[in-house]
Coordinates of C-alpha atoms in Angstrom, one line a residue:
M28 CA -35.2 -2.3 -5.7
S29 CA -32.8 -0.9 -8.3
F30 CA -30.1 -3.1 -9.9
P31 CA -26.9 -3.1 -7.9
K32 CA -24.2 -0.7 -9.0
P33 CA -21.0 -2.5 -10.3
P34 CA -17.7 -1.9 -8.4
E35 CA -15.8 1.2 -9.5
K36 CA -12.1 1.4 -10.2
I37 CA -10.8 3.6 -7.5
V38 CA -7.1 3.0 -7.9
P39 CA -5.3 1.7 -11.1
F40 CA -3.1 -1.3 -10.3
N41 CA -1.3 -1.3 -13.6
S42 CA 0.3 2.1 -13.6
G43 CA 2.9 1.9 -10.9
P44 CA 3.2 1.4 -7.2
V45 CA 0.0 1.6 -5.2
A46 CA -0.2 3.0 -1.7
A47 CA -1.2 0.5 1.0
H48 CA -4.3 2.4 2.1
D49 CA -5.5 2.7 -1.6
I50 CA -5.4 -1.1 -1.8
G51 CA -7.7 -1.2 1.2
R52 CA -10.1 1.3 -0.4
Q53 CA -10.3 -0.8 -3.6
F54 CA -11.1 -3.9 -1.5
D55 CA -13.8 -2.0 0.4
E56 CA -15.4 -0.9 -3.0
H57 CA -15.5 -4.6 -4.1
R58 CA -17.0 -5.6 -0.8
R59 CA -19.7 -2.9 -1.1
S60 CA -20.6 -4.1 -4.6
V61 CA -20.7 -7.8 -3.6
S62 CA -22.9 -7.0 -0.6
N63 CA -25.3 -5.0 -2.8
V64 CA -25.5 -8.0 -5.2
I65 CA -26.3 -10.4 -2.3
D66 CA -29.0 -8.0 -0.9
F67 CA -30.5 -7.7 -4.4
L68 CA -30.6 -11.5 -4.9
R69 CA -32.4 -11.9 -1.6
T70 CA -35.4 -10.1 -3.2
V71 CA -35.8 -12.9 -5.8
V72 CA -34.1 -16.0 -4.2
R73 CA -35.2 -17.8 -1.0
D74 CA -32.7 -18.7 1.7
D75 CA -32.5 -22.3 0.3
G76 CA -31.4 -20.9 -3.1
V77 CA -34.8 -21.4 -4.9
V78 CA -36.4 -18.6 -6.8
K79 CA -39.1 -17.0 -4.7
N80 CA -42.8 -17.7 -5.5
G81 CA -44.4 -15.0 -7.6
T82 CA -41.0 -13.6 -8.7
V83 CA -41.2 -14.8 -12.3
G84 CA -44.2 -13.5 -14.3
P85 CA -45.1 -12.6 -17.9
E86 CA -42.9 -9.5 -17.7
Q87 CA -39.9 -11.6 -16.8
L88 CA -40.4 -14.1 -19.7
V89 CA -39.1 -13.5 -23.2
P90 CA -41.5 -11.2 -25.0
Q91 CA -41.7 -13.7 -27.9
L92 CA -42.6 -16.6 -25.7
P93 CA -46.4 -16.3 -26.0
E94 CA -46.1 -16.1 -29.8
I95 CA -43.8 -19.1 -29.9
L96 CA -46.1 -21.2 -27.7
A97 CA -49.1 -20.1 -29.8
K98 CA -47.3 -21.1 -33.0
R99 CA -46.4 -24.5 -31.5
A100 CA -50.0 -24.9 -30.5
V101 CA -51.1 -24.0 -34.0
S102 CA -48.5 -26.5 -35.4
A103 CA -49.9 -29.2 -33.1
V104 CA -53.4 -28.5 -34.2
E105 CA -52.3 -28.5 -37.8
D106 CA -50.7 -31.9 -37.3
L107 CA -53.8 -33.1 -35.7
L108 CA -55.8 -31.8 -38.6
A109 CA -53.6 -33.6 -41.0
S110 CA -54.1 -36.8 -39.0
V111 CA -57.8 -36.2 -38.9
R112 CA -57.9 -35.8 -42.7
A113 CA -55.9 -38.9 -43.2
S114 CA -58.1 -40.8 -40.8
A115 CA -61.2 -39.4 -42.5
F116 CA -59.9 -40.5 -45.9
E117 CA -58.9 -44.0 -44.7
A118 CA -62.1 -44.5 -42.8
A119 CA -64.2 -43.1 -45.6
Q120 CA -65.9 -40.6 -43.3
S121 CA -68.2 -37.9 -44.5
A122 CA -66.4 -35.2 -46.4
S123 CA -68.8 -32.6 -45.1
E124 CA -68.1 -33.5 -41.5
A125 CA -64.3 -33.4 -42.2
K126 CA -64.8 -30.0 -43.9
A127 CA -66.7 -28.6 -40.9
L128 CA -63.9 -29.9 -38.6
R129 CA -61.3 -28.2 -40.7
E130 CA -63.1 -24.9 -40.7
Q131 CA -63.5 -25.0 -36.9
L132 CA -59.8 -25.8 -36.5
A133 CA -58.8 -23.0 -38.9
A134 CA -60.9 -20.5 -37.0
L135 CA -59.2 -21.7 -33.8
Q136 CA -55.8 -21.2 -35.5
A137 CA -56.7 -17.6 -36.4
R138 CA -58.0 -16.8 -33.0
I139 CA -54.8 -18.2 -31.3
A140 CA -52.6 -16.1 -33.6
S141 CA -54.6 -13.0 -32.7
Y142 CA -53.9 -13.5 -29.0
A143 CA -50.2 -14.3 -29.3
D144 CA -49.3 -11.4 -26.9
A145 CA -51.4 -13.0 -24.1
M146 CA -50.5 -16.6 -23.7
S147 CA -52.8 -17.3 -20.8
R148 CA -55.9 -16.2 -22.7
A149 CA -54.8 -18.1 -25.8
S150 CA -54.1 -21.3 -23.8
Q151 CA -57.6 -21.0 -22.1
E152 CA -59.2 -20.6 -25.5
V153 CA -57.4 -23.7 -26.8
R154 CA -58.6 -25.7 -23.8
T155 CA -62.2 -24.4 -24.3
R156 CA -62.3 -25.2 -28.0
L157 CA -60.6 -28.5 -27.6
A158 CA -63.1 -29.4 -24.9
Q159 CA -65.9 -28.7 -27.3
L160 CA -64.3 -30.9 -30.0
D161 CA -63.2 -33.6 -27.5
G162 CA -66.2 -35.9 -28.3
E163 CA -65.9 -35.7 -32.0
V164 CA -62.1 -36.0 -32.1
S165 CA -62.1 -38.9 -29.6
A166 CA -64.6 -40.8 -31.8
R167 CA -62.5 -40.4 -34.9
V168 CA -59.3 -41.0 -33.1
S169 CA -60.7 -44.2 -31.6
A170 CA -61.8 -45.3 -35.0
A171 CA -58.4 -44.5 -36.5
L172 CA -56.6 -46.4 -33.8
A173 CA -58.9 -49.4 -34.3
T174 CA -57.9 -49.5 -38.0
G175 CA -54.2 -48.9 -37.2
V176 CA -54.0 -45.6 -39.1
L177 CA -52.9 -43.6 -36.0
G178 CA -50.5 -44.6 -33.2
P179 CA -48.0 -43.4 -30.6
N180 CA -45.6 -42.6 -33.5
A181 CA -48.0 -41.8 -36.2
G182 CA -47.4 -38.1 -36.5
G183 CA -46.2 -34.9 -34.8
P184 CA -43.7 -34.4 -32.1
F185 CA -46.5 -34.5 -29.5
G186 CA -48.2 -37.7 -30.5
V187 CA -51.9 -37.7 -31.0
D188 CA -53.0 -35.8 -27.8
A189 CA -54.4 -32.4 -28.9
L190 CA -53.8 -31.2 -25.4
G191 CA -50.0 -31.4 -26.1
A192 CA -49.9 -27.7 -26.5
A193 CA -50.9 -27.1 -22.9
A194 CA -48.4 -29.7 -21.8
T195 CA -45.7 -27.9 -23.9
A196 CA -46.4 -24.7 -22.0
Q197 CA -46.0 -26.6 -18.7
D198 CA -42.7 -28.0 -20.0
Y199 CA -41.4 -24.5 -20.7
S200 CA -42.3 -23.5 -17.2
Q201 CA -40.5 -26.5 -15.9
V202 CA -37.5 -25.5 -18.0
C203 CA -37.3 -22.1 -16.3
I204 CA -37.4 -23.8 -12.8
D205 CA -34.8 -26.4 -13.7
W206 CA -32.6 -23.9 -15.4
A207 CA -32.4 -21.7 -12.3
E208 CA -32.2 -24.7 -9.9
H209 CA -29.5 -26.8 -11.6
M210 CA -27.0 -24.3 -13.0
P211 CA -24.1 -24.7 -13.6
D212 CA -25.0 -28.4 -13.8
T213 CA -26.6 -29.7 -17.1
V214 CA -30.3 -29.4 -17.3
P215 CA -32.0 -32.9 -16.5
L216 CA -32.6 -34.9 -19.7
Q217 CA -36.4 -35.0 -19.1
T218 CA -36.5 -31.2 -19.3
L219 CA -37.5 -30.3 -22.8
A220 CA -34.2 -31.3 -24.3
I221 CA -35.2 -30.2 -27.8
N222 CA -34.3 -26.6 -26.7
A223 CA -30.6 -27.6 -26.3
V224 CA -30.4 -25.7 -23.0
T225 CA -27.1 -26.7 -21.4
G226 CA -25.0 -25.9 -18.3
D227 CA -23.1 -23.2 -20.3
H228 CA -26.1 -20.8 -19.9
W229 CA -25.3 -19.8 -16.4
S230 CA -28.1 -18.3 -14.4
S231 CA -28.1 -15.3 -12.1
R232 CA -28.3 -17.7 -9.1
W233 CA -25.0 -19.3 -10.3
W234 CA -23.3 -16.0 -10.5
A235 CA -24.6 -15.0 -7.1
N236 CA -23.2 -18.2 -5.6
R237 CA -19.9 -17.6 -7.3
S238 CA -19.7 -14.0 -6.0
A239 CA -20.5 -15.1 -2.5
N240 CA -17.7 -17.8 -2.7
A241 CA -15.3 -15.2 -4.0
F242 CA -16.1 -12.8 -1.1
G243 CA -15.6 -15.7 1.3
M244 CA -12.1 -16.3 0.0
L245 CA -11.4 -12.6 0.3
A246 CA -12.3 -12.9 4.0
W247 CA -9.7 -15.7 4.3
W248 CA -6.8 -13.7 2.8
Y249 CA -7.5 -10.1 3.6
Q250 CA -8.1 -9.4 7.3
G251 CA -9.1 -5.8 7.0
A252 CA -7.6 -2.8 8.9
W253 CA -6.2 -3.3 12.4
S254 CA -4.2 -1.2 14.8
Q255 CA -0.9 -2.5 16.3
P256 CA -0.3 -5.4 16.9
G257 CA -2.8 -6.6 14.3
P258 CA -5.5 -9.3 14.2
P259 CA -5.2 -12.5 16.3
S260 CA -3.1 -15.2 14.5
T261 CA -5.5 -18.1 15.3
P262 CA -8.3 -18.7 14.7
N263 CA -9.4 -15.8 12.5
T264 CA -10.9 -17.3 9.3
P265 CA -14.6 -17.7 8.6
T266 CA -14.4 -21.4 9.5
G267 CA -12.3 -20.8 12.6
Q268 CA -9.0 -22.0 11.1
P269 CA -5.5 -20.4 11.5
I270 CA -4.7 -17.6 9.1
P271 CA -3.1 -19.0 5.9
P272 CA 0.5 -17.8 5.0
G273 CA 0.2 -14.9 2.6
A274 CA -2.9 -13.3 4.3
M275 CA -2.7 -9.5 4.7
Y276 CA -4.0 -6.7 6.8
F277 CA -3.5 -2.9 6.9
N278 CA -1.8 -1.7 10.0
T279 CA -3.5 1.6 10.9
T280 CA -0.8 2.4 13.5
T281 CA 2.1 2.3 11.2
G282 CA 0.3 2.8 7.8
V283 CA 2.0 -0.4 6.4
M284 CA 0.4 -3.4 4.7
M285 CA 1.4 -6.5 6.7
V286 CA 1.7 -10.2 5.6
W287 CA 1.4 -13.3 7.7
N288 CA 4.4 -15.6 7.1
G289 CA 3.0 -18.5 9.0
S290 CA 4.3 -17.5 12.4
T291 CA 4.3 -13.7 12.6
W292 CA 3.2 -10.5 10.8
V293 CA 5.9 -8.9 8.7
A294 CA 5.9 -5.8 6.5
A295 CA 4.8 -6.5 2.9
Y296 CA 7.9 -4.6 1.7
A297 CA 11.1 -3.2 3.2
P298 CA 13.7 -0.9 1.7
G299 CA 17.2 -2.2 1.1
K300 CA 20.5 -0.4 1.4
A301 CA 22.4 0.2 -1.8
T302 CA 24.7 2.5 -3.5
T303 CA 25.6 2.4 -7.2
A304 CA 28.4 3.9 -9.3
S305 CA 28.1 4.1 -13.1
L306 CA 30.5 4.5 -16.0
Y307 CA 29.5 5.3 -19.6
Y308 CA 31.6 4.3 -22.6
Q309 CA 31.3 4.5 -26.4
A310 CA 32.7 1.4 -28.1
T311 CA 35.1 1.3 -31.0
A312 CA 34.6 -1.3 -33.8
G313 CA 35.1 -4.8 -32.4
Q314 CA 36.2 -3.5 -28.9
T315 CA 36.0 -6.2 -26.2
V316 CA 38.1 -4.9 -23.3
F317 CA 37.2 -1.9 -21.2
P318 CA 39.8 -0.8 -18.6
L319 CA 37.9 1.0 -15.8
G320 CA 40.9 3.1 -15.1
T321 CA 40.3 4.8 -18.4
A322 CA 38.0 7.8 -18.1
D323 CA 34.5 7.3 -19.4
R324 CA 32.5 9.9 -21.4
A325 CA 32.0 11.9 -18.2
G326 CA 35.7 11.7 -17.2
K327 CA 35.0 9.2 -14.4
T328 CA 37.0 6.1 -13.5
F329 CA 36.5 3.2 -11.2
A330 CA 38.6 0.7 -9.1
Y331 CA 37.2 -2.4 -7.4
N332 CA 37.4 -2.7 -3.6
Q333 CA 39.8 -5.6 -3.1
T334 CA 38.4 -6.5 0.3
A335 CA 34.8 -6.8 -0.9
P336 CA 34.5 -6.2 -4.7
E337 CA 31.4 -4.5 -6.0
G338 CA 28.8 -6.3 -8.1
T339 CA 28.8 -5.5 -11.8
M340 CA 26.0 -5.1 -14.3
A341 CA 26.7 -4.3 -17.9
Y342 CA 24.4 -2.8 -20.6
V343 CA 25.0 -2.5 -24.3
N344 CA 22.6 -0.1 -26.1
G345 CA 20.2 -0.5 -23.2
V346 CA 20.2 -4.3 -23.2
R347 CA 21.4 -5.9 -19.9
L348 CA 23.9 -8.7 -20.5
E349 CA 24.5 -11.9 -18.5
P350 CA 27.8 -12.3 -16.5
T351 CA 30.1 -15.1 -17.6
F352 CA 28.1 -15.8 -20.8
D353 CA 28.4 -12.3 -22.2
F354 CA 31.3 -10.7 -20.2
T355 CA 33.9 -11.4 -17.5
V356 CA 35.1 -9.1 -14.7
D357 CA 38.8 -8.7 -13.6
T358 CA 38.4 -7.2 -10.1
V359 CA 42.2 -7.0 -9.5
G360 CA 42.9 -5.2 -12.8
S361 CA 39.6 -3.3 -12.7
A362 CA 38.7 -4.3 -16.3
I363 CA 35.7 -5.8 -18.0
T364 CA 36.0 -8.1 -21.1
F365 CA 33.1 -8.9 -23.5
L366 CA 33.1 -12.3 -25.1
R367 CA 32.3 -10.9 -28.5
G368 CA 33.4 -7.7 -30.2
L369 CA 31.0 -4.7 -30.1
T370 CA 29.8 -2.7 -33.0
V371 CA 31.2 0.8 -33.5
N372 CA 29.6 3.6 -31.3
S373 CA 27.7 1.1 -29.1
L374 CA 26.7 2.7 -25.9
V375 CA 28.2 0.7 -23.0
I376 CA 27.1 1.3 -19.4
F377 CA 28.5 -0.4 -16.3
D378 CA 26.8 -0.2 -12.9
F379 CA 28.8 -1.1 -9.8
L380 CA 26.8 -2.2 -6.7
T381 CA 28.4 -1.8 -3.3
P382 CA 27.8 -4.9 -1.1
T383 CA 25.4 -4.2 1.8
T384 CA 28.1 -5.4 4.2
Q385 CA 30.2 -2.5 3.0
L386 CA 27.4 -0.1 3.8
T387 CA 27.3 -1.0 7.5
P388 CA 28.9 1.7 9.7
S389 CA 32.2 0.5 11.1
G390 CA 32.1 2.7 14.2
T391 CA 30.6 5.6 15.9
V392 CA 29.0 8.6 14.2
N393 CA 31.1 11.7 14.2
T394 CA 30.1 15.1 12.9
V395 CA 32.9 16.6 10.7
L396 CA 34.0 20.1 11.6
L397 CA 32.7 22.4 8.8
N398 CA 35.6 25.0 9.1
P399 CA 37.8 23.2 6.6
I400 CA 34.9 23.2 4.1
T401 CA 34.8 26.8 2.8
P402 CA 33.3 26.6 -0.6
D403 CA 34.2 29.3 -3.2
G404 CA 32.6 27.9 -6.4
T405 CA 36.1 26.8 -7.7
T406 CA 37.7 24.5 -5.1
T407 CA 36.9 20.8 -5.3
V408 CA 39.6 19.4 -3.0
F409 CA 39.3 20.1 0.8
T410 CA 42.0 18.7 3.2
G411 CA 42.5 18.6 6.9
L412 CA 39.0 17.5 7.9
T413 CA 38.6 17.2 11.6
V414 CA 35.9 15.9 14.1
A415 CA 33.9 18.8 15.5
M416 CA 33.5 17.5 19.0
N417 CA 37.3 17.0 19.8
G418 CA 39.2 18.4 16.8
S419 CA 40.8 15.0 16.0
A420 CA 41.7 14.3 12.4
V421 CA 39.3 12.3 10.2
N422 CA 40.7 9.1 8.7
V423 CA 38.3 7.9 5.9
A424 CA 38.9 4.4 4.6
K425 CA 36.1 4.3 1.9
N426 CA 33.7 6.8 0.4
E427 CA 30.6 5.3 2.0
E428 CA 31.9 6.3 5.5
L429 CA 30.9 9.9 4.7
H430 CA 27.3 11.2 4.6
V431 CA 27.7 14.5 2.6
S432 CA 24.9 17.1 2.2
V433 CA 25.3 20.1 -0.1
D434 CA 22.4 22.6 0.4
G435 CA 20.3 19.8 1.8
V436 CA 20.9 17.4 -1.2
I437 CA 22.6 14.1 -0.2
Q438 CA 25.6 13.4 -2.5
Q439 CA 26.3 10.0 -4.0
P440 CA 29.6 8.3 -2.8
G441 CA 32.0 7.6 -5.6
T442 CA 30.2 9.8 -8.1
A443 CA 29.5 13.2 -6.4
Y444 CA 32.6 12.9 -4.2
N445 CA 35.6 10.7 -3.3
A446 CA 37.3 10.7 0.1
N447 CA 40.5 9.4 1.6
A448 CA 42.0 9.9 5.0
A449 CA 41.3 13.6 5.9
T450 CA 40.7 14.7 2.3
I451 CA 37.4 15.0 0.3
T452 CA 37.3 15.7 -3.5
F453 CA 34.0 16.8 -5.0
A454 CA 33.2 16.0 -8.7
E455 CA 31.8 19.5 -8.9
A456 CA 32.9 22.5 -6.8
P457 CA 30.3 23.6 -4.3
S458 CA 29.1 27.1 -4.9
S459 CA 30.4 29.9 -2.7
T460 CA 27.0 30.1 -0.9
A461 CA 26.5 26.4 -0.5
N462 CA 25.9 24.9 3.0
V463 CA 28.0 21.8 3.3
F464 CA 27.4 19.3 6.1
I465 CA 29.3 16.0 6.5
V466 CA 28.8 13.1 8.9
W467 CA 31.6 10.5 9.3
F468 CA 30.5 6.9 10.1
G469 CA 33.8 5.8 11.7
P470 CA 36.3 4.9 12.7
G471 CA 35.9 1.6 14.6
G472 CA 36.7 1.3 18.3
A473 CA 35.8 3.5 21.2
A474 CA 34.2 6.9 20.6
P475 CA 36.2 10.1 21.3
S476 CA 35.9 11.5 24.8
I477 CA 33.5 14.4 25.2
G478 CA 34.1 17.2 27.8
Y479 CA 32.0 20.1 28.9
P480 CA 33.8 22.5 26.5
Q481 CA 32.5 20.5 23.6
L482 CA 28.9 20.8 24.8
P483 CA 26.5 23.7 24.2
A484 CA 26.9 26.7 26.5
E485 CA 23.5 26.0 28.2
V486 CA 24.8 22.6 29.4
Q487 CA 28.1 24.0 30.6
Q488 CA 26.5 26.6 32.9
L489 CA 26.0 26.1 36.6
P490 CA 24.0 28.7 38.7
V491 CA 25.2 29.2 42.4
S492 CA 22.8 31.1 44.6
F493 CA 23.5 33.1 47.8
P494 CA 20.4 34.1 49.8
F495 CA 20.4 36.7 52.7
Q496 CA 17.3 36.7 54.8
G497 CA 16.2 40.1 56.3
K498 CA 18.7 42.9 56.5
P499 CA 22.1 41.3 56.3
T500 CA 24.4 42.4 59.2
T501 CA 27.8 43.9 58.5
G502 CA 30.2 41.3 57.2
A503 CA 27.5 38.5 57.0
I504 CA 29.0 35.5 55.1
V505 CA 27.4 32.8 52.9
N506 CA 29.8 29.9 52.0
V507 CA 29.0 27.4 49.1
P508 CA 31.6 24.5 48.9
M509 CA 32.1 23.2 45.3
A510 CA 31.4 19.6 44.5
M511 CA 32.7 20.0 41.0
A512 CA 35.3 22.1 39.2
V513 CA 33.9 25.4 37.9
T514 CA 35.1 28.7 36.5
I515 CA 33.7 32.1 37.5
P516 CA 33.8 34.3 34.3
A517 CA 35.6 37.7 34.3
G518 CA 33.3 40.5 35.2
L519 CA 31.0 38.0 36.9
V520 CA 29.1 37.8 33.6
G521 CA 25.7 36.2 34.0
T522 CA 25.2 37.1 37.7
T523 CA 21.7 38.3 38.7
V524 CA 20.3 39.8 41.9
Y525 CA 16.9 40.5 43.6
D526 CA 16.0 42.4 46.8
T527 CA 12.6 42.7 48.3
T528 CA 13.3 46.0 50.0
L529 CA 15.4 48.5 47.9
A530 CA 18.7 49.8 49.3
T531 CA 19.0 53.3 50.6
A532 CA 22.5 53.5 49.1
S533 CA 24.6 51.3 46.9
A534 CA 25.8 48.2 48.8
V535 CA 28.9 46.2 47.6
F536 CA 29.0 42.4 48.2
T537 CA 32.4 40.8 47.8
V538 CA 32.8 37.5 45.9
N539 CA 35.8 35.3 47.2
K540 CA 37.4 32.0 46.6
I541 CA 38.7 30.0 49.6
S542 CA 41.2 27.3 48.6
G543 CA 43.5 25.6 51.1
G544 CA 42.7 28.2 53.7
T545 CA 43.6 31.1 51.4
T546 CA 41.0 33.7 50.5
T547 CA 41.2 35.3 47.0
A548 CA 38.9 38.0 45.7
L549 CA 37.2 37.1 42.5
G550 CA 34.9 40.2 42.0
A551 CA 32.2 42.4 43.5
V552 CA 28.4 42.7 43.1
T553 CA 27.2 46.3 43.8
I554 CA 23.4 46.4 44.5
T555 CA 21.9 49.8 43.6
S556 CA 18.6 51.5 44.6
T557 CA 17.4 51.9 41.0
S558 CA 15.2 48.7 41.0
H559 CA 14.8 45.4 42.7
T560 CA 17.2 43.8 40.2
S561 CA 19.7 46.6 39.5
A562 CA 23.4 45.9 40.2
T563 CA 26.8 46.5 38.7
L564 CA 29.4 43.6 38.3
A565 CA 33.2 43.7 38.3
G566 CA 36.2 41.4 39.0
A567 CA 38.7 39.1 37.3
G568 CA 36.8 35.9 38.1
G569 CA 38.8 32.6 38.5
S570 CA 38.7 28.8 38.7
L571 CA 37.6 26.6 41.7
A572 CA 38.5 23.0 42.1
I573 CA 36.5 20.3 43.9
G574 CA 36.4 21.2 47.6
D575 CA 37.1 24.9 47.1
V576 CA 34.6 27.4 48.6
L577 CA 32.8 30.1 46.7
Q578 CA 32.0 32.9 49.2
V579 CA 29.9 36.1 49.3
V580 CA 30.5 38.7 52.1
A581 CA 27.9 41.4 52.9
P582 CA 29.0 45.1 53.3
T583 CA 28.2 47.5 56.1
Q584 CA 24.5 47.0 56.9
D585 CA 22.3 49.3 54.8
A586 CA 19.4 51.2 56.4
T587 CA 16.7 49.5 54.3
L588 CA 18.2 46.8 52.0
A589 CA 16.6 43.4 53.0
D590 CA 15.8 39.9 51.7
I591 CA 18.5 39.7 49.1
G592 CA 19.3 36.9 46.6
I593 CA 22.5 36.8 44.5
T594 CA 23.0 34.1 41.8
I595 CA 26.5 33.7 40.2
L596 CA 26.6 31.9 36.9
A597 CA 29.6 29.5 36.9
M598 CA 30.9 27.4 34.0
R599 CA 31.6 23.6 34.3
V600 CA 35.1 22.5 33.3

């Protein structure tokens, strides 16, 4: 199994706002990487956290380990040889026997060095050779112990046991086991402490546990992607506990990252209403007072709203200053005073923030009639603004009551335009081809009344149908009483007809109004034989009140004309 691929950076988090779905993608990438690491570790670590049997072999050990162990074995043998020489000298043993022993041990040393790349064979060779010398060495050691020359502390870090080399190899194996088992704890004192292996050398098992713990905390705080209304509030953590405040999930229905506030899910962010006006001044030497009624570098001025004064931010050469400690504001006189004089040519910027309470519409929404706005590329002041639906005059109390669009671009109140009563003044004259659209958020109180004349023509129209079954007899009448006031247009405009059987000759149907028992002619519909829908229309039309009757009278019966329908298009009033 190949080594897991580290997580990739999908979205930079340090270069600006990050889209909510991109955050989810980055979390998914980390979850994939962690899952791969866990799967990889399962190939070398058992479920109880212990390294699997057969996982560690010669290939996994440090390449220099056999050589190091061989050298330590040689060192142990040399120490033993020195002890033997000393014992032979002190015990007055035969020099020839000591020489033979030294030669045998030297040969053993050369042979161990030649097999440094294969520790197992070297160790076996040591055991074999030491077994052959066991009798001789034991006799001399026993003699040396009897005379007190050798003892537990008489020489070498491994005492007098020549088999200490093999024990050392076993110690190193135990080091590997304890290192993987006890991290990040300190290695037990009995584990080959001379190597100075400490808890700072964290094992792969330690990192695997830490990664697993980190992923577990992610499951507590990030709930993943859910559709509306989101994940259940309790329980929904890995341990069955309530979701902690601050936990998040991505709402796939709205496309918004949501945050749990302890009782409900709320959007992680929300836009706030604001409007800002700015003035730009260049200070004179030592200047402290800036009257806002004095035009700035762009020719603009500003006056505070006395009902709800705007908030003020001041900048000098790009550095934002602190109110009260650096400057004071006179909202009545519309002036700002710095507490210390400014250097000459300092760039001073004032931002005025309209309170959100002043941005709330004070009444109904009314579309301003566009007729008074006839841009010519020169005019900046337009007077006599009226409401489109009823023609009443506009009465603007503050700039923010108007929503102004010029060629689709929303204009900034107080900067791009100023308005008062029924007059609007643009900072820059709209071009002669500009499309200007204005919405007035006001005034307070009841909305203006709306009648049918203010509605689109399709809504004003009312079709009235007169069916004649078969061949209408001479003077046949169809009466339709009006339940509402209507107007029949001049020339009966909009009237349509249909006959199943064409007329032999033109047939004239009379349209009348009956009001208070009096019949008045409104027009005539002449059905011709050209087609099933052909007719000519005529008449002055007229108005009908509620209760009046709209009447159609058939002419002398035609030889063939039959199954006729006449629809007169009236207008609501």
